């Protein structure tokens, strides 16, 4: 079965965007493990806001490899989505489970705090890879804002870069009881 990997940048105080939606604080001076990560994925999950933000740019971030895109939205229609992308609405749990059961590489959960929280609540995220940047934003969009239950994670890898960025990788365990 394919895995869903939540992989993104986060500030030290837990924000994925600054107070005005900015992410100019994210380091881009080196790879930080992305090229190796891109070898293991072939699909990306994004929410409506992230999709629309990409459209406002060039339609696809230039640093992203070509991959299958799934856009999650309750307001967009098929007419709003380009033909090579798939719109997911309605029963997202059933749709995501079906996608995970398809042949292919792992799936990157990239954008959308609401989508992230929904998939976390459904127990569908298998791994979390956070690139913690050495900045305190003080305000913005938090990574996890409305999870219904406590989640225990198992640290599988960590790396500290000279820039102060810390990469943390976790396996998700969907048992809500403490394991330590």
Coordinates of N, CA, C and O in Angstrom, one line a residue:
X1 N 0.8 -1.2 0.0 CA 0.0 0.0 0.0 C 0.9 1.2 0.0 O 1.9 1.3 0.7
X2 N 0.5 2.2 -0.8 CA 1.2 3.5 -0.8 C 1.0 4.2 0.5 O 0.0 4.1 1.2
X3 N 2.0 5.0 0.8 CA 1.9 5.8 2.1 C 1.7 7.3 1.7 O 2.1 7.8 0.7
X4 N 1.0 7.9 2.7 CA 0.8 9.4 2.6 C 1.8 10.0 3.5 O 1.8 9.7 4.7
X5 N 2.6 10.9 3.0 CA 3.7 11.5 3.7 C 3.4 13.0 3.8 O 3.4 13.7 2.8
X6 N 3.1 13.5 5.0 CA 3.0 15.0 5.2 C 4.4 15.5 5.3 O 5.1 15.2 6.2
X7 N 4.7 16.3 4.3 CA 6.1 16.9 4.3 C 6.0 18.4 4.0 O 5.5 18.8 3.0
X8 N 6.5 19.2 5.0 CA 6.5 20.6 4.8 C 7.4 21.3 5.7 O 7.9 20.8 6.7
X9 N 7.5 22.6 5.5 CA 8.3 23.5 6.3 C 7.4 24.1 7.4 O 6.2 24.3 7.2
X10 N 8.0 24.3 8.6 CA 7.2 24.8 9.7 C 8.2 25.7 10.5 O 9.4 25.4 10.6
X11 N 7.7 26.8 11.1 CA 8.5 27.6 11.9 C 8.6 27.0 13.3 O 7.9 26.0 13.6
X12 N 9.6 27.5 14.0 CA 9.8 26.9 15.4 C 8.6 27.0 16.3 O 8.4 26.1 17.1
X13 N 7.7 28.0 16.0 CA 6.5 28.1 16.8 C 5.3 27.4 16.1 O 4.1 27.7 16.5
X14 N 5.5 26.6 15.1 CA 4.5 25.7 14.6 C 3.6 26.3 13.5 O 2.6 25.8 13.2
X15 N 4.1 27.3 12.8 CA 3.3 27.9 11.7 C 3.8 27.5 10.4 O 5.0 27.3 10.2
X16 N 2.9 27.3 9.4 CA 3.3 26.9 8.1 C 3.2 28.1 7.1 O 3.7 28.0 6.0
X17 N 2.6 29.2 7.6 CA 2.6 30.5 6.9 C 2.7 31.6 7.9 O 2.2 31.4 9.0
X18 N 3.2 32.7 7.4 CA 3.2 33.9 8.3 C 1.8 34.5 8.4 O 0.9 34.0 7.8
X19 N 1.7 35.6 9.1 CA 0.3 36.2 9.3 C -0.3 36.7 8.1 O -1.6 36.9 8.0
X20 N 0.4 37.0 7.0 CA -0.1 37.4 5.7 C -0.1 36.4 4.7 O -0.1 36.7 3.5
X21 N 0.1 35.1 5.1 CA 0.1 34.0 4.1 C 1.5 33.8 3.5 O 1.7 33.0 2.6
X22 N 2.5 34.5 4.0 CA 3.8 34.5 3.4 C 4.6 33.3 3.9 O 4.4 32.7 5.0
X23 N 5.5 32.8 3.0 CA 6.4 31.7 3.3 C 7.8 32.0 2.8 O 8.6 31.2 2.5
X24 N 8.1 33.3 2.8 CA 9.4 33.8 2.3 C 10.5 33.5 3.4 O 11.7 33.7 3.1
X25 N 10.1 33.0 4.5 CA 11.0 32.6 5.5 C 11.6 31.2 5.3 O 12.6 30.8 6.0
X26 N 11.1 30.5 4.4 CA 11.6 29.1 4.1 C 12.9 29.1 3.4 O 13.1 29.9 2.4
X27 N 13.8 28.3 3.9 CA 15.2 28.3 3.3 C 15.1 27.6 1.9 O 14.4 26.6 1.7
X28 N 15.8 28.2 0.9 CA 15.9 27.6 -0.4 C 17.3 27.6 -0.9 O 17.6 27.4 -2.1
X29 N 18.3 27.7 0.1 CA 19.7 27.8 -0.3 C 20.3 26.4 -0.6 O 21.4 26.4 -1.1
X30 N 19.6 25.3 -0.3 CA 20.1 24.0 -0.6 C 19.0 23.0 -0.7 O 17.8 23.4 -0.5
X31 N 19.3 21.8 -0.9 CA 18.3 20.7 -1.2 C 17.5 20.3 0.0 O 16.3 20.0 0.0
X32 N 18.1 20.2 1.2 CA 17.5 19.8 2.4 C 16.7 18.4 2.3 O 15.7 18.2 3.0
X33 N 17.2 17.5 1.5 CA 16.6 16.2 1.3 C 15.5 16.1 0.3 O 14.9 15.0 0.2
X34 N 15.1 17.2 -0.3 CA 14.0 17.1 -1.2 C 14.2 16.2 -2.4 O 13.3 15.5 -2.8
X35 N 15.4 16.2 -3.1 CA 15.6 15.4 -4.3 C 15.5 13.9 -3.9 O 14.9 13.2 -4.7
X36 N 16.0 13.5 -2.8 CA 15.8 12.1 -2.4 C 14.3 11.8 -2.1 O 13.8 10.7 -2.5
X37 N 13.6 12.7 -1.5 CA 12.2 12.5 -1.2 C 11.4 12.4 -2.5 O 10.5 11.6 -2.7
X38 N 11.7 13.3 -3.5 CA 11.0 13.2 -4.8 C 11.1 11.9 -5.5 O 10.3 11.5 -6.3
X39 N 12.2 11.1 -5.2 CA 12.4 9.8 -5.9 C 11.3 8.8 -5.4 O 11.0 7.8 -6.0
X40 N 10.8 9.0 -4.2 CA 9.9 8.1 -3.6 C 8.4 8.4 -3.8 O 7.5 7.7 -3.3
X41 N 8.1 9.5 -4.4 CA 6.7 9.9 -4.6 C 6.4 10.1 -6.0 O 7.2 10.4 -6.9
X42 N 5.1 9.9 -6.4 CA 4.6 10.2 -7.7 C 3.3 11.0 -7.8 O 2.8 11.2 -8.8
X43 N 2.8 11.3 -6.6 CA 1.5 12.0 -6.5 C 1.6 13.1 -5.4 O 2.4 12.9 -4.5
X44 N 0.7 14.1 -5.5 CA 0.7 15.1 -4.5 C -0.8 15.4 -4.1 O -1.6 15.4 -5.0
X45 N -1.1 15.6 -2.9 CA -2.4 16.0 -2.4 C -2.3 17.5 -2.0 O -1.4 17.8 -1.2
X46 N -3.2 18.3 -2.5 CA -3.3 19.7 -2.1 C -4.7 20.1 -1.9 O -5.6 19.5 -2.5
X47 N -4.9 21.1 -1.0 CA -6.2 21.7 -0.8 C -6.5 22.8 -1.8 O -5.6 23.2 -2.6
X48 N -7.7 23.2 -1.8 CA -8.2 24.3 -2.8 C -7.3 25.5 -2.7 O -6.9 26.1 -3.7
X49 N -7.0 26.0 -1.5 CA -6.3 27.3 -1.4 C -4.9 27.1 -1.9 O -4.4 28.0 -2.6
X50 N -4.2 26.0 -1.6 CA -2.9 25.8 -2.2 C -2.9 25.7 -3.7 O -2.1 26.2 -4.4
X51 N -3.9 25.0 -4.2 CA -4.1 24.9 -5.7 C -4.3 26.2 -6.3 O -3.6 26.6 -7.3
X52 N -5.1 27.0 -5.7 CA -5.4 28.4 -6.3 C -4.1 29.3 -6.2 O -3.9 30.1 -7.0
X53 N -3.4 29.1 -5.1 CA -2.1 29.9 -5.0 C -1.2 29.5 -6.1 O -0.5 30.3 -6.6
X54 N -1.1 28.2 -6.4 CA -0.2 27.7 -7.5 C -0.7 28.3 -8.8 O 0.1 28.7 -9.6
X55 N -2.0 28.3 -9.0 CA -2.5 28.9 -10.3 C -2.2 30.4 -10.4 O -1.9 30.9 -11.5
X56 N -2.1 31.1 -9.3 CA -1.8 32.5 -9.4 C -0.3 32.7 -9.8 O 0.0 33.7 -10.3
X57 N 0.5 31.7 -9.6 CA 1.9 31.7 -10.0 C 1.9 31.1 -11.4 O 1.3 31.6 -12.4
X58 N 2.6 30.0 -11.6 CA 2.8 29.5 -13.0 C 2.0 28.2 -13.1 O 2.1 27.5 -14.1
X59 N 1.1 27.9 -12.2 CA 0.3 26.6 -12.3 C 1.0 25.4 -11.6 O 0.3 24.5 -11.2
X60 N 2.3 25.4 -11.6 CA 3.0 24.4 -10.9 C 4.3 25.0 -10.5 O 5.0 25.7 -11.3
X61 N 4.7 24.9 -9.2 CA 5.9 25.4 -8.7 C 7.1 24.8 -9.6 O 7.1 23.6 -9.8
X62 N 8.0 25.7 -10.0 CA 9.0 25.2 -10.9 C 10.0 24.2 -10.3 O 10.6 23.5 -11.0
X63 N 10.1 24.2 -9.0 CA 11.0 23.2 -8.3 C 10.3 21.9 -8.1 O 11.0 20.9 -7.7
X64 N 9.0 21.7 -8.4 CA 8.4 20.4 -8.3 C 8.6 19.6 -9.5 O 8.4 20.0 -10.6
X65 N 8.9 18.3 -9.3 CA 8.9 17.4 -10.5 C 7.5 17.1 -11.0 O 6.5 17.4 -10.2
X66 N 7.3 16.6 -12.2 CA 6.0 16.3 -12.7 C 5.4 15.1 -11.9 O 6.1 14.2 -11.6
X67 N 4.2 15.3 -11.4 CA 3.6 14.2 -10.7 C 2.0 14.4 -10.8 O 1.5 15.4 -11.2
X68 N 1.3 13.3 -10.4 CA -0.1 13.3 -10.4 C -0.6 14.2 -9.3 O -0.1 14.1 -8.2
X69 N -1.5 15.1 -9.6 CA -2.0 16.1 -8.6 C -3.5 15.8 -8.3 O -4.3 15.6 -9.2
X70 N -3.8 15.7 -7.0 CA -5.1 15.5 -6.5 C -5.5 16.8 -5.7 O -4.8 17.2 -4.8
X71 N -6.6 17.5 -6.1 CA -7.0 18.7 -5.5 C -8.3 18.4 -4.7 O -9.3 17.9 -5.2
X72 N -8.2 18.7 -3.4 CA -9.3 18.5 -2.5 C -10.1 19.8 -2.3 O -9.6 20.8 -1.9
X73 N -11.4 19.7 -2.6 CA -12.2 20.9 -2.5 C -13.7 20.6 -2.4 O -14.2 19.6 -3.1
X74 N -14.4 21.3 -1.6 CA -15.9 21.2 -1.6 C -16.6 22.3 -2.5 O -17.8 22.2 -2.7
X75 N -15.8 23.2 -3.0 CA -16.3 24.3 -3.7 C -16.0 24.3 -5.2 O -16.7 24.9 -6.0
X76 N -14.8 23.8 -5.6 CA -14.4 23.7 -7.0 C -15.2 22.7 -7.7 O -15.7 21.7 -7.1
X77 N -15.3 22.8 -9.0 CA -15.9 21.8 -9.9 C -14.9 21.3 -10.8 O -13.8 21.8 -11.0
X78 N -15.2 20.2 -11.5 CA -14.3 19.6 -12.5 C -13.9 20.7 -13.6 O -12.8 20.7 -14.0
X79 N -14.8 21.6 -13.9 CA -14.5 22.7 -14.9 C -13.4 23.6 -14.3 O -12.7 24.2 -15.1
X80 N -13.2 23.7 -13.0 CA -12.2 24.6 -12.5 C -10.8 23.9 -12.4 O -9.8 24.6 -12.2
X81 N -10.7 22.6 -12.7 CA -9.5 21.9 -12.6 C -9.0 21.5 -14.0 O -9.8 21.1 -14.8
X82 N -7.7 21.7 -14.2 CA -7.1 21.3 -15.5 C -7.2 19.8 -15.7 O -7.3 19.0 -14.7
X83 N -7.3 19.3 -16.9 CA -7.6 17.9 -17.2 C -6.6 16.9 -16.6 O -7.0 15.8 -16.3
X84 N -5.4 17.2 -16.5 CA -4.4 16.3 -16.0 C -4.4 16.2 -14.4 O -3.6 15.5 -13.9
X85 N -5.3 16.9 -13.8 CA -5.4 16.8 -12.3 C -6.8 16.2 -11.9 O -7.7 16.2 -12.7
X86 N -6.9 15.7 -10.7 CA -8.1 15.1 -10.2 C -8.7 15.8 -9.1 O -8.0 16.1 -8.1
X87 N -10.0 16.1 -9.2 CA -10.7 16.8 -8.1 C -11.2 15.7 -7.1 O -11.8 14.8 -7.6
X88 N -11.0 15.9 -5.9 CA -11.5 15.0 -4.8 C -12.5 15.8 -4.0 O -12.1 16.9 -3.4
X89 N -13.7 15.4 -3.9 CA -14.7 16.0 -3.0 C -15.6 14.9 -2.5 O -15.5 13.8 -2.8
X90 N -16.5 15.3 -1.6 CA -17.4 14.2 -1.1 C -16.8 13.4 0.0 O -16.1 14.0 0.9
X91 N -16.9 12.1 -0.1 CA -16.3 11.2 0.9 C -14.8 11.0 0.7 O -14.3 10.1 0.0
X92 N -14.0 12.0 1.3 CA -12.6 11.9 1.1 C -12.0 10.7 1.7 O -11.0 10.2 1.1
X93 N -12.5 10.2 2.7 CA -11.9 9.0 3.3 C -11.9 7.8 2.3 O -10.8 7.2 2.1
X94 N -13.0 7.5 1.7 CA -13.1 6.4 0.7 C -12.2 6.7 -0.5 O -11.5 5.8 -0.9
X95 N -12.2 7.9 -0.9 CA -11.4 8.3 -2.1 C -9.9 8.2 -1.8 O -9.1 7.6 -2.6
X96 N -9.5 8.6 -0.7 CA -8.1 8.6 -0.3 C -7.6 7.1 -0.1 O -6.6 6.7 -0.6
X97 N -8.4 6.3 0.5 CA -8.1 4.9 0.7 C -8.0 4.2 -0.6 O -7.1 3.4 -0.8
X98 N -8.8 4.5 -1.6 CA -8.8 3.9 -2.9 C -7.5 4.4 -3.6 O -6.8 3.5 -4.2
X99 N -7.1 5.6 -3.5 CA -5.8 6.1 -4.1 C -4.6 5.4 -3.4 O -3.7 5.0 -4.1
X100 N -4.7 5.2 -2.1 CA -3.6 4.6 -1.4 C -3.4 3.1 -1.9 O -2.3 2.6 -1.9
X101 N -4.5 2.5 -2.3 CA -4.5 1.1 -2.7 C -4.1 0.9 -4.2 O -3.9 -0.2 -4.7
X102 N -4.0 2.0 -4.9 CA -3.5 2.0 -6.3 C -2.1 1.7 -6.4 O -1.3 2.0 -5.4
X103 N -1.6 1.1 -7.5 CA -0.2 0.9 -7.7 C 0.5 2.3 -7.8 O -0.1 3.2 -8.4
X104 N 1.7 2.4 -7.4 CA 2.5 3.6 -7.5 C 3.4 3.8 -6.3 O 3.4 3.0 -5.4
X105 N 4.0 5.0 -6.4 CA 4.9 5.4 -5.3 C 4.1 6.1 -4.2 O 2.9 6.2 -4.3
X106 N 4.8 6.6 -3.2 CA 4.1 7.2 -2.1 C 3.5 8.6 -2.5 O 3.8 9.1 -3.6
X107 N 2.7 9.1 -1.7 CA 1.9 10.4 -2.0 C 2.3 11.4 -1.0 O 2.4 11.2 0.2
X108 N 2.6 12.6 -1.5 CA 3.0 13.8 -0.7 C 1.8 14.6 -0.4 O 1.1 15.1 -1.2
X109 N 1.5 14.7 0.9 CA 0.5 15.7 1.4 C 1.2 17.0 1.6 O 2.0 17.1 2.6
X110 N 1.0 17.9 0.7 CA 1.8 19.1 0.7 C 1.1 20.4 1.3 O 1.6 21.1 2.1
X111 N -0.1 20.6 0.8 CA -0.7 21.9 1.1 C -2.1 21.9 1.6 O -2.9 21.1 1.2
X112 N -2.3 22.7 2.6 CA -3.6 22.9 3.2 C -3.7 22.4 4.6 O -3.6 21.2 4.9
X113 N -3.7 23.3 5.5 CA -3.9 23.0 6.9 C -5.2 22.2 7.2 O -5.2 21.3 8.0
X114 N -6.3 22.7 6.5 CA -7.5 22.0 6.7 C -7.5 20.6 6.2 O -8.0 19.6 6.8
X115 N -6.9 20.4 5.0 CA -6.7 19.0 4.4 C -5.9 18.2 5.4 O -6.2 17.0 5.7
X116 N -4.8 18.7 5.8 CA -3.9 18.0 6.7 C -4.6 17.6 8.0 O -4.5 16.4 8.4
X117 N -5.3 18.5 8.6 CA -6.1 18.1 9.8 C -7.1 17.1 9.5 O -7.3 16.1 10.3
X118 N -7.8 17.1 8.4 CA -8.8 16.2 8.1 C -8.2 14.8 7.9 O -8.7 13.8 8.4
X119 N -7.1 14.7 7.1 CA -6.5 13.4 6.9 C -5.8 12.8 8.2 O -5.8 11.6 8.4
X120 N -5.3 13.7 9.0 CA -4.8 13.3 10.3 C -5.9 12.7 11.2 O -5.8 11.6 11.8
X121 N -7.1 13.4 11.2 CA -8.2 12.9 12.0 C -8.7 11.6 11.5 O -9.2 10.8 12.3
X122 N -8.6 11.3 10.2 CA -9.1 10.1 9.7 C -8.0 9.0 9.8 O -8.3 7.8 9.4
X123 N -6.8 9.3 10.3 CA -5.8 8.3 10.5 C -5.2 7.8 9.2 O -4.7 6.7 9.0
X124 N -5.2 8.7 8.2 CA -4.7 8.3 6.8 C -3.3 8.8 6.5 O -2.7 8.4 5.5
X125 N -2.7 9.6 7.4 CA -1.3 10.0 7.2 C -0.4 9.0 7.8 O -0.5 8.6 9.0
X126 N 0.6 8.5 7.0 CA 1.5 7.4 7.5 C 2.8 7.9 8.0 O 3.4 7.3 8.9
X127 N 3.3 9.1 7.5 CA 4.5 9.6 7.9 C 4.4 11.1 8.0 O 3.7 11.7 7.2
X128 N 5.2 11.7 8.8 CA 5.4 13.2 8.9 C 6.8 13.6 8.8 O 7.7 13.0 9.5
X129 N 7.1 14.5 7.8 CA 8.5 15.0 7.7 C 8.4 16.5 7.8 O 7.9 17.2 6.9
X130 N 8.9 17.0 8.9 CA 8.9 18.4 9.1 C 10.3 19.0 9.0 O 11.3 18.5 9.5
X131 N 10.4 20.1 8.2 CA 11.6 20.9 8.2 C 11.4 22.1 9.0 O 10.8 23.1 8.6
X132 N 11.9 22.0 10.2 CA 11.7 23.1 11.2 C 12.7 24.2 11.0 O 14.0 24.0 11.2
X133 N 12.3 25.4 10.6 CA 13.1 26.5 10.4 C 13.4 27.3 11.6 O 12.5 27.5 12.5
X134 N 14.6 27.8 11.8 CA 14.9 28.5 13.0 C 14.4 30.0 13.0 O 15.2 30.9 13.0
X135 N 13.1 30.1 13.0 CA 12.4 31.4 13.1 C 11.2 31.3 13.9 O 10.5 30.2 13.9
X136 N 10.9 32.3 14.6 CA 9.6 32.4 15.4 C 8.8 33.5 14.7 O 9.2 34.6 14.6
X137 N 7.7 33.0 14.1 CA 6.8 34.0 13.4 C 5.9 34.8 14.3 O 5.5 35.9 13.9
X138 N 5.5 34.2 15.4 CA 4.6 34.9 16.3 C 3.2 34.8 16.0 O 2.3 34.9 16.8
X139 N 2.8 34.6 14.7 CA 1.5 34.5 14.2 C 1.5 33.9 12.8 O 2.5 33.8 12.2
X140 N 0.3 33.4 12.4 CA 0.2 32.8 11.1 C -0.8 31.7 11.1 O -1.7 31.6 11.9
X141 N -0.6 30.8 10.2 CA -1.4 29.6 10.1 C -0.7 28.4 10.8 O 0.3 28.0 10.3
X142 N -1.3 27.9 11.8 CA -0.7 26.8 12.5 C -0.8 25.5 11.7 O -1.8 25.3 11.0
X143 N 0.2 24.6 11.9 CA 0.2 23.3 11.2 C -1.0 22.5 11.7 O -1.8 22.0 10.9
X144 N -1.1 22.3 12.9 CA -2.2 21.5 13.5 C -3.1 22.4 14.4 O -2.6 22.9 15.4
X145 N -4.3 22.7 14.0 CA -5.1 23.6 14.7 C -6.4 23.0 15.3 O -7.0 23.6 16.2
X146 N -6.8 21.9 14.8 CA -8.1 21.4 15.3 C -8.2 19.8 15.3 O -9.2 19.3 15.0
X147 N -7.1 19.2 15.6 CA -7.1 17.7 15.6 C -8.1 17.3 16.8 O -8.1 17.9 17.8
X148 N -8.8 16.2 16.5 CA -9.8 15.8 17.5 C -9.2 14.9 18.6 O -9.7 14.8 19.7
X149 N -8.0 14.3 18.3 CA -7.4 13.4 19.3 C -5.9 13.6 19.4 O -5.3 14.1 18.4
X150 N -5.3 13.3 20.5 CA -3.9 13.3 20.7 C -3.3 12.2 19.8 O -3.9 11.1 19.7
X151 N -2.1 12.5 19.2 CA -1.5 11.5 18.3 C 0.0 11.3 18.8 O 0.7 12.3 18.9
X152 N 0.3 10.1 19.0 CA 1.7 9.7 19.4 C 2.4 9.3 18.1 O 1.9 8.6 17.3
X153 N 3.7 9.8 18.0 CA 4.5 9.6 16.8 C 5.8 8.9 17.2 O 6.2 9.0 18.4
X154 N 6.4 8.2 16.3 CA 7.7 7.5 16.5 C 8.7 8.2 15.6 O 8.6 8.2 14.4
X155 N 9.7 8.8 16.2 CA 10.8 9.4 15.5 C 11.6 8.4 14.8 O 12.1 7.4 15.4
X156 N 11.8 8.6 13.4 CA 12.5 7.6 12.6 C 13.8 8.2 12.1 O 14.7 7.4 11.8
X157 N 13.9 9.5 12.0 CA 15.2 10.1 11.5 C 15.2 11.6 11.9 O 14.1 12.2 12.0
X158 N 16.4 12.1 12.1 CA 16.6 13.5 12.3 C 17.9 14.0 11.7 O 18.8 13.2 11.6
X159 N 17.9 15.2 11.3 CA 19.1 15.8 10.7 C 19.2 17.3 11.0 O 18.1 17.9 10.9
X160 N 20.3 17.7 11.5 CA 20.5 19.2 11.7 C 21.4 19.7 10.7 O 22.5 19.1 10.4
X161 N 21.0 20.8 10.0 CA 21.8 21.5 9.0 C 22.6 22.7 9.6 O 22.1 23.2 10.6
X162 N 23.6 23.1 8.9 CA 24.4 24.2 9.4 C 23.6 25.5 9.5 O 23.9 26.4 10.3
X163 N 22.6 25.6 8.7 CA 21.7 26.8 8.7 C 20.8 26.9 10.0 O 20.2 27.9 10.2
X164 N 20.8 25.8 10.7 CA 19.9 25.7 11.9 C 18.6 25.0 11.6 O 17.8 24.7 12.5
X165 N 18.3 24.7 10.3 CA 17.1 23.9 10.0 C 17.3 22.5 10.6 O 18.4 21.9 10.5
X166 N 16.2 22.0 11.1 CA 16.2 20.6 11.7 C 15.1 19.8 11.0 O 14.0 20.2 10.9
X167 N 15.5 18.7 10.4 CA 14.6 17.8 9.7 C 14.3 16.7 10.6 O 15.1 16.0 11.2
X168 N 13.0 16.5 10.8 CA 12.5 15.4 11.7 C 11.5 14.6 10.9 O 10.6 15.1 10.3
X169 N 11.7 13.3 11.0 CA 10.8 12.3 10.3 C 10.2 11.4 11.4 O 10.9 10.9 12.2
X170 N 8.8 11.2 11.2 CA 8.1 10.4 12.2 C 7.2 9.4 11.4 O 6.6 9.7 10.4
X171 N 7.1 8.2 12.0 CA 6.0 7.3 11.6 C 4.8 7.6 12.5 O 4.9 7.9 13.7
X172 N 3.6 7.6 11.9 CA 2.4 7.9 12.6 C 1.9 6.6 13.2 O 1.8 5.6 12.5
X173 N 1.5 6.6 14.4 CA 0.8 5.5 15.0 C -0.6 6.0 15.4 O -0.8 7.1 15.9
X174 N -1.6 5.2 15.0 CA -3.0 5.7 15.2 C -3.6 5.1 16.4 O -4.8 5.1 16.5
X175 N -2.8 4.7 17.3 CA -3.3 4.3 18.7 C -3.2 5.6 19.5 O -2.2 6.2 19.6
X176 N -4.3 6.0 20.2 CA -4.3 7.2 20.9 C -3.8 7.1 22.3 O -3.8 8.0 23.1
X177 N -3.3 5.9 22.7 CA -2.8 5.7 24.0 C -1.3 5.9 24.0 O -0.6 5.6 23.0
X178 N -0.8 6.4 25.1 CA 0.7 6.7 25.2 C 1.5 5.4 25.1 O 1.1 4.4 25.7
X179 N 2.6 5.5 24.3 CA 3.4 4.3 24.1 C 4.7 4.4 24.9 O 5.4 3.4 25.0
X180 N 5.0 5.5 25.5 CA 6.3 5.7 26.2 C 6.2 5.3 27.6 O 5.1 5.3 28.2

